[in-house]
Coordinates of N, CA and C in Angstrom, one line a residue:
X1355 N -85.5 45.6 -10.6 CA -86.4 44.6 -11.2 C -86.3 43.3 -10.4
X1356 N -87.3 42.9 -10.0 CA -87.2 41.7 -9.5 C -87.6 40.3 -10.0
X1357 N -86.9 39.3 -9.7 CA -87.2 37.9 -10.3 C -88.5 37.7 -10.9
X1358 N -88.2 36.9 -11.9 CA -89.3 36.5 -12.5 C -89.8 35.1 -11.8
X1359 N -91.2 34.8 -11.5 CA -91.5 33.5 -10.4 C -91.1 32.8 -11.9
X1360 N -91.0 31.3 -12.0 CA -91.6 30.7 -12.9 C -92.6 29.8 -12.1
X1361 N -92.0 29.0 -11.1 CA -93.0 28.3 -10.3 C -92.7 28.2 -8.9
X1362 N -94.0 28.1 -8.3 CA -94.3 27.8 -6.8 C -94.9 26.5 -6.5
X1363 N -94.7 26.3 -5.9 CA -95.4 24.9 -5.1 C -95.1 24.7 -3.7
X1364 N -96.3 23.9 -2.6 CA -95.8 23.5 -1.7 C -95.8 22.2 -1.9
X1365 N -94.8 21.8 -1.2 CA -94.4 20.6 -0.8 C -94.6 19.6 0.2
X1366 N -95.8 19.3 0.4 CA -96.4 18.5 1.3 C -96.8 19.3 2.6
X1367 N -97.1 18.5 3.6 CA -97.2 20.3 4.5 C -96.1 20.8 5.2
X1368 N -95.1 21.1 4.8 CA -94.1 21.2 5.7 C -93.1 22.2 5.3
X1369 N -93.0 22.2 3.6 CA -92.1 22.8 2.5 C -92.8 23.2 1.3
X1370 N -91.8 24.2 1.6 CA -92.3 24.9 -0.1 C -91.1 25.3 -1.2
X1371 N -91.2 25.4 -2.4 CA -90.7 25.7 -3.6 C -91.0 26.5 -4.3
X1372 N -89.5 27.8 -4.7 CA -89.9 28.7 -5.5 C -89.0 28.3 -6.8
X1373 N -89.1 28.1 -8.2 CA -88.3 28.6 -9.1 C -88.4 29.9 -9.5
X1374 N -87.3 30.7 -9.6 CA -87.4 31.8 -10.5 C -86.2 32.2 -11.7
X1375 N -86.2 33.4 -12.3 CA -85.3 33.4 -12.9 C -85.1 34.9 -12.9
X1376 N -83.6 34.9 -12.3 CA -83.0 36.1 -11.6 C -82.4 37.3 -12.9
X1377 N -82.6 38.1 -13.0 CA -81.8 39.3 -14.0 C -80.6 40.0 -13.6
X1378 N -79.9 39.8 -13.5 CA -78.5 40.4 -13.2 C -78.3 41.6 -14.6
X1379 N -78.3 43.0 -14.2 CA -77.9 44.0 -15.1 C -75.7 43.9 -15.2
X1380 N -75.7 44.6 -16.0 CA -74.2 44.3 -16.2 C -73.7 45.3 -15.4
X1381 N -72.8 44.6 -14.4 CA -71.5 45.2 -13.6 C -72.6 45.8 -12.6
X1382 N -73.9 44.8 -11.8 CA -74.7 44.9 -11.0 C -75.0 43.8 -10.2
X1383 N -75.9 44.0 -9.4 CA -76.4 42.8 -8.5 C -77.4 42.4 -8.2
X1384 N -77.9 41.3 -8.0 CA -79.6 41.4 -7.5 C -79.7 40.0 -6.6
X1385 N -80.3 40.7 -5.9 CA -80.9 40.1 -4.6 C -82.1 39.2 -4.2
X1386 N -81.9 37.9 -3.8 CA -83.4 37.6 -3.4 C -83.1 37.9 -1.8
X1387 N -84.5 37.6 -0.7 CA -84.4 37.6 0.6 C -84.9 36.7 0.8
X1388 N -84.4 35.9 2.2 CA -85.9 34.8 2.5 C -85.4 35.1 4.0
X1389 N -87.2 34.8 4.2 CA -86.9 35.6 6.2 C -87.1 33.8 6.9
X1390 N -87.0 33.7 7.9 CA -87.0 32.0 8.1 C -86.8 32.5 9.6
X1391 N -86.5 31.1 10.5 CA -86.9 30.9 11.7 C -85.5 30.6 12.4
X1392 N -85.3 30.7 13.5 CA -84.2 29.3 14.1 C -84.3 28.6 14.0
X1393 N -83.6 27.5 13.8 CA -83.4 26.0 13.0 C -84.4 25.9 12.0
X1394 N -84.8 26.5 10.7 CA -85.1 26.5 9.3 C -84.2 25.8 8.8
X1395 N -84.4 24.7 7.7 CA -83.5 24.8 6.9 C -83.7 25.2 5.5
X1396 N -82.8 25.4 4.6 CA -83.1 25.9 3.3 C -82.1 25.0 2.3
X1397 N -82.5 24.6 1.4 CA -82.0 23.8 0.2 C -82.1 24.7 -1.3
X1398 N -80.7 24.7 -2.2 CA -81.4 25.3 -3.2 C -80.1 25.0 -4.4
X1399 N -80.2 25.1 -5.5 CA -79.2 25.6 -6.3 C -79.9 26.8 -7.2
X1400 N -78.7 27.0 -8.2 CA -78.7 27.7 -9.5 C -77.9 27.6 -10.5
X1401 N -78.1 27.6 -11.7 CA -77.1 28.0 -13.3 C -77.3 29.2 -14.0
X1402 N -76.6 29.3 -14.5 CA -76.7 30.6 -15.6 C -77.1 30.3 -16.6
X1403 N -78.3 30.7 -17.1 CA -79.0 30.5 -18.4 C -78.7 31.0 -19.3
X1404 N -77.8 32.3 -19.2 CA -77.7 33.5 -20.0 C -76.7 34.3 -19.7
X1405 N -75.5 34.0 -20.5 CA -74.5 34.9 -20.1 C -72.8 33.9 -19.8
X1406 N -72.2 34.3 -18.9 CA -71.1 33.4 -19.1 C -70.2 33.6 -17.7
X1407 N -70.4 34.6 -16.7 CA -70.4 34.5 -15.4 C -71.1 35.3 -14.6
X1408 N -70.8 34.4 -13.3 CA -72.1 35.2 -12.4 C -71.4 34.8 -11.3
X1409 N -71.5 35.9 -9.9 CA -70.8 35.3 -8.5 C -71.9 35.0 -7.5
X1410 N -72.1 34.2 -6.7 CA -73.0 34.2 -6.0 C -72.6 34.2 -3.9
X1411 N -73.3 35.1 -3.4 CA -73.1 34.9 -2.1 C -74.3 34.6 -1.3
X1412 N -73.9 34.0 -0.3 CA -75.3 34.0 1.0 C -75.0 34.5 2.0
X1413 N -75.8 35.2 2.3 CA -75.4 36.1 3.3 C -76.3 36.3 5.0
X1414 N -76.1 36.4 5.9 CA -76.9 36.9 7.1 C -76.0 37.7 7.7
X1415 N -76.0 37.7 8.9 CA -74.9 38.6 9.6 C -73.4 38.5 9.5
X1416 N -73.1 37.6 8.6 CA -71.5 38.0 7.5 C -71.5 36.8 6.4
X1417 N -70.8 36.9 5.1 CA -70.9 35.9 4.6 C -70.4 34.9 4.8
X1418 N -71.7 34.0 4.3 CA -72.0 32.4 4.7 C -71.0 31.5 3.9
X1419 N -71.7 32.0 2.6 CA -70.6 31.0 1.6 C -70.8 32.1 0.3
X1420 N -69.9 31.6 -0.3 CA -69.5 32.5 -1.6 C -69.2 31.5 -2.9
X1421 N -69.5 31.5 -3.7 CA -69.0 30.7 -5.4 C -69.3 31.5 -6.5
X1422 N -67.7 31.6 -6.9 CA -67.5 31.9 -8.3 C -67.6 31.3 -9.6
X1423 N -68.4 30.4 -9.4 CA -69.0 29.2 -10.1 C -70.6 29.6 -11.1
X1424 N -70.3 29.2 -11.9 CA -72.0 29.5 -12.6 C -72.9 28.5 -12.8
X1425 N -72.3 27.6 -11.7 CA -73.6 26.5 -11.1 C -73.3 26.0 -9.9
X1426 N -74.3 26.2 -8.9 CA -73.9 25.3 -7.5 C -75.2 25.6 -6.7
X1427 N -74.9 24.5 -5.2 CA -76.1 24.4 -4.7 C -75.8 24.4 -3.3
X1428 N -76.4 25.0 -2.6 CA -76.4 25.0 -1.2 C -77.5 24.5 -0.2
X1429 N -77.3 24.8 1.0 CA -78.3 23.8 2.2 C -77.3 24.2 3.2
X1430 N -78.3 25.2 4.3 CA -77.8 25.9 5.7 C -79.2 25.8 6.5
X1431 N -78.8 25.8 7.6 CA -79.6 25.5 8.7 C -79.6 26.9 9.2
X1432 N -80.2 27.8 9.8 CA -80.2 28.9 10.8 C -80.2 28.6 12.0
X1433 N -79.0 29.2 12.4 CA -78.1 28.8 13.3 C -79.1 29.6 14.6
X1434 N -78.4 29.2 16.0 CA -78.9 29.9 17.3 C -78.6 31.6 17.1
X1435 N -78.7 32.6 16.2 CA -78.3 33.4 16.4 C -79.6 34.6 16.2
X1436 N -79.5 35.5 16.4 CA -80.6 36.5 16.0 C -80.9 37.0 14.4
X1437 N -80.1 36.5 13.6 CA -79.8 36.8 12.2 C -81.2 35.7 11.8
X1438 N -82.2 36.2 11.3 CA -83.2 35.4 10.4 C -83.9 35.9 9.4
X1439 N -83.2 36.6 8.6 CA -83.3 37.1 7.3 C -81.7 37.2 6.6
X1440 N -82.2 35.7 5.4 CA -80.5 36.0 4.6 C -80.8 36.4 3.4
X1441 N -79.8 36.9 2.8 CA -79.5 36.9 1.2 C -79.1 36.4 0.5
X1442 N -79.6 36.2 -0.6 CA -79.1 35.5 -1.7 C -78.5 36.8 -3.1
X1443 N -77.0 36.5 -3.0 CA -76.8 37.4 -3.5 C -76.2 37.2 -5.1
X1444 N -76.9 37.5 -6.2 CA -76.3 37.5 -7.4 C -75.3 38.8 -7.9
X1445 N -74.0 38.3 -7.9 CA -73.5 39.4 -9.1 C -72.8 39.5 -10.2
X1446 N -73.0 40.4 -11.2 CA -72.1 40.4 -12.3 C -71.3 41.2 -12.6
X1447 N -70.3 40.5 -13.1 CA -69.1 41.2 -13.3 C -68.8 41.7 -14.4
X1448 N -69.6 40.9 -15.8 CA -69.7 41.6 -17.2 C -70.5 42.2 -17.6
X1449 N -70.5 43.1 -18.6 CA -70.7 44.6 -19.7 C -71.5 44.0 -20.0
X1450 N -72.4 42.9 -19.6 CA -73.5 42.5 -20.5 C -74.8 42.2 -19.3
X1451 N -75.8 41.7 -19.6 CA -76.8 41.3 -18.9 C -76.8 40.1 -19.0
X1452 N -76.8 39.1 -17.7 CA -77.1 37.8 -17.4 C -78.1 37.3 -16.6
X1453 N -78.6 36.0 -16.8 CA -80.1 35.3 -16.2 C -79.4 34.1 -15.5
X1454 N -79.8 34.1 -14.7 CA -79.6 32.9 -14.0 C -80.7 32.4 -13.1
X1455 N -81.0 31.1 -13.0 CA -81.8 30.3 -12.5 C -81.8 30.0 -11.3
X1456 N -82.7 30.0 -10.5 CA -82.5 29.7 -8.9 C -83.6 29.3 -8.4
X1457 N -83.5 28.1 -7.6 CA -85.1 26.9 -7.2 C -84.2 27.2 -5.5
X1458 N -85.4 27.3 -4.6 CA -85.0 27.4 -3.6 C -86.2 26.5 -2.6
X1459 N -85.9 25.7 -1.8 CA -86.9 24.6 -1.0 C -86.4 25.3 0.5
X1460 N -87.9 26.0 1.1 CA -87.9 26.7 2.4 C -89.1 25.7 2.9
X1461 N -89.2 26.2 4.7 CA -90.1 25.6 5.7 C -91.4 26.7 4.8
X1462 N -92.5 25.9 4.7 CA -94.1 26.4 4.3 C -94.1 27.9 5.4
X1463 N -94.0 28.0 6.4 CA -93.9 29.8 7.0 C -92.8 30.6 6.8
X1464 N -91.9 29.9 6.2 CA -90.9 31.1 5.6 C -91.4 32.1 4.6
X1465 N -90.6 33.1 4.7 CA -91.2 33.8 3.6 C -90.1 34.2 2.7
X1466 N -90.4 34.8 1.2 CA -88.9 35.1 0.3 C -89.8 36.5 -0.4
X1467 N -89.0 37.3 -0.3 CA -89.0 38.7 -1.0 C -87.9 39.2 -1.8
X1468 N -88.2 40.2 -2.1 CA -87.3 40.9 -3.4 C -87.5 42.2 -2.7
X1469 N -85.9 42.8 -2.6 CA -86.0 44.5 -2.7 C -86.3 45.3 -2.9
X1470 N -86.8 46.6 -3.0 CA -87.3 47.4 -4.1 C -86.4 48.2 -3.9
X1471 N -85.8 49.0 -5.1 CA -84.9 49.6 -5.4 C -85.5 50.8 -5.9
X1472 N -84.9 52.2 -6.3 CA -85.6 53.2 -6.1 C -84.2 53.9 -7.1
X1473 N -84.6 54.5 -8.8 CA -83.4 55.1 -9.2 C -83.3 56.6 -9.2

């Protein structure tokens, strides 16, 4: 299942803004993607609306950064490398289902997708 938008916007002509609100199944994961450029940058945080932990990674060709935290915010630049599609990776560790919130500010040609999963 993939995020719920709540909102979009662009941001002047240059940037854009997604809110959404992520579903994490219990003792599972979910994923956003966003595909971007060399030297993109990306700004974003999230909290957990629902629930009481969540782990979060970012990922490209190995992980970026990692927090075990159930609020934080990041801002990476895409480096000189061939890697231009990362992950945003939510997971949960508890028997329950949790929501968490995630605003993300990309370059106006970037793009962000969701997986599709197949059971």
């Amino acid at each position: 299942e993939g995020p719920d938008i709540v909102r979009q916007a662009d941001l002047g002509d240059n940037w854009q803004m997604a809110q959404m609100r992520v579903s994490v199944p219990a003792g599972d994961e979910n994923s956003v993607l966003l595909k971007v450029k060399l030297g993109d940058e990306v700004d974003g945080y999230y909290y957990l609306e629902k629930g009481d932990d969540i782990r979060f990674e970012l990922i490209g060709d190995s992980v970026l950064y990692q927090s075990p935290t159930t609020s934080d915010r990041f801002t990476f630049i895409v480096p000189e490398t061939v890697v231009t599609t990362y992950t945003l990776t939510f997971s949960n560790p508890t028997e329950r289902e949790e929501i968490v919130f995630l605003e993300v500010i990309f370059p106006i040609d970037a793009d962000l997708f969701f997986p599709i999963g197949s059971n």
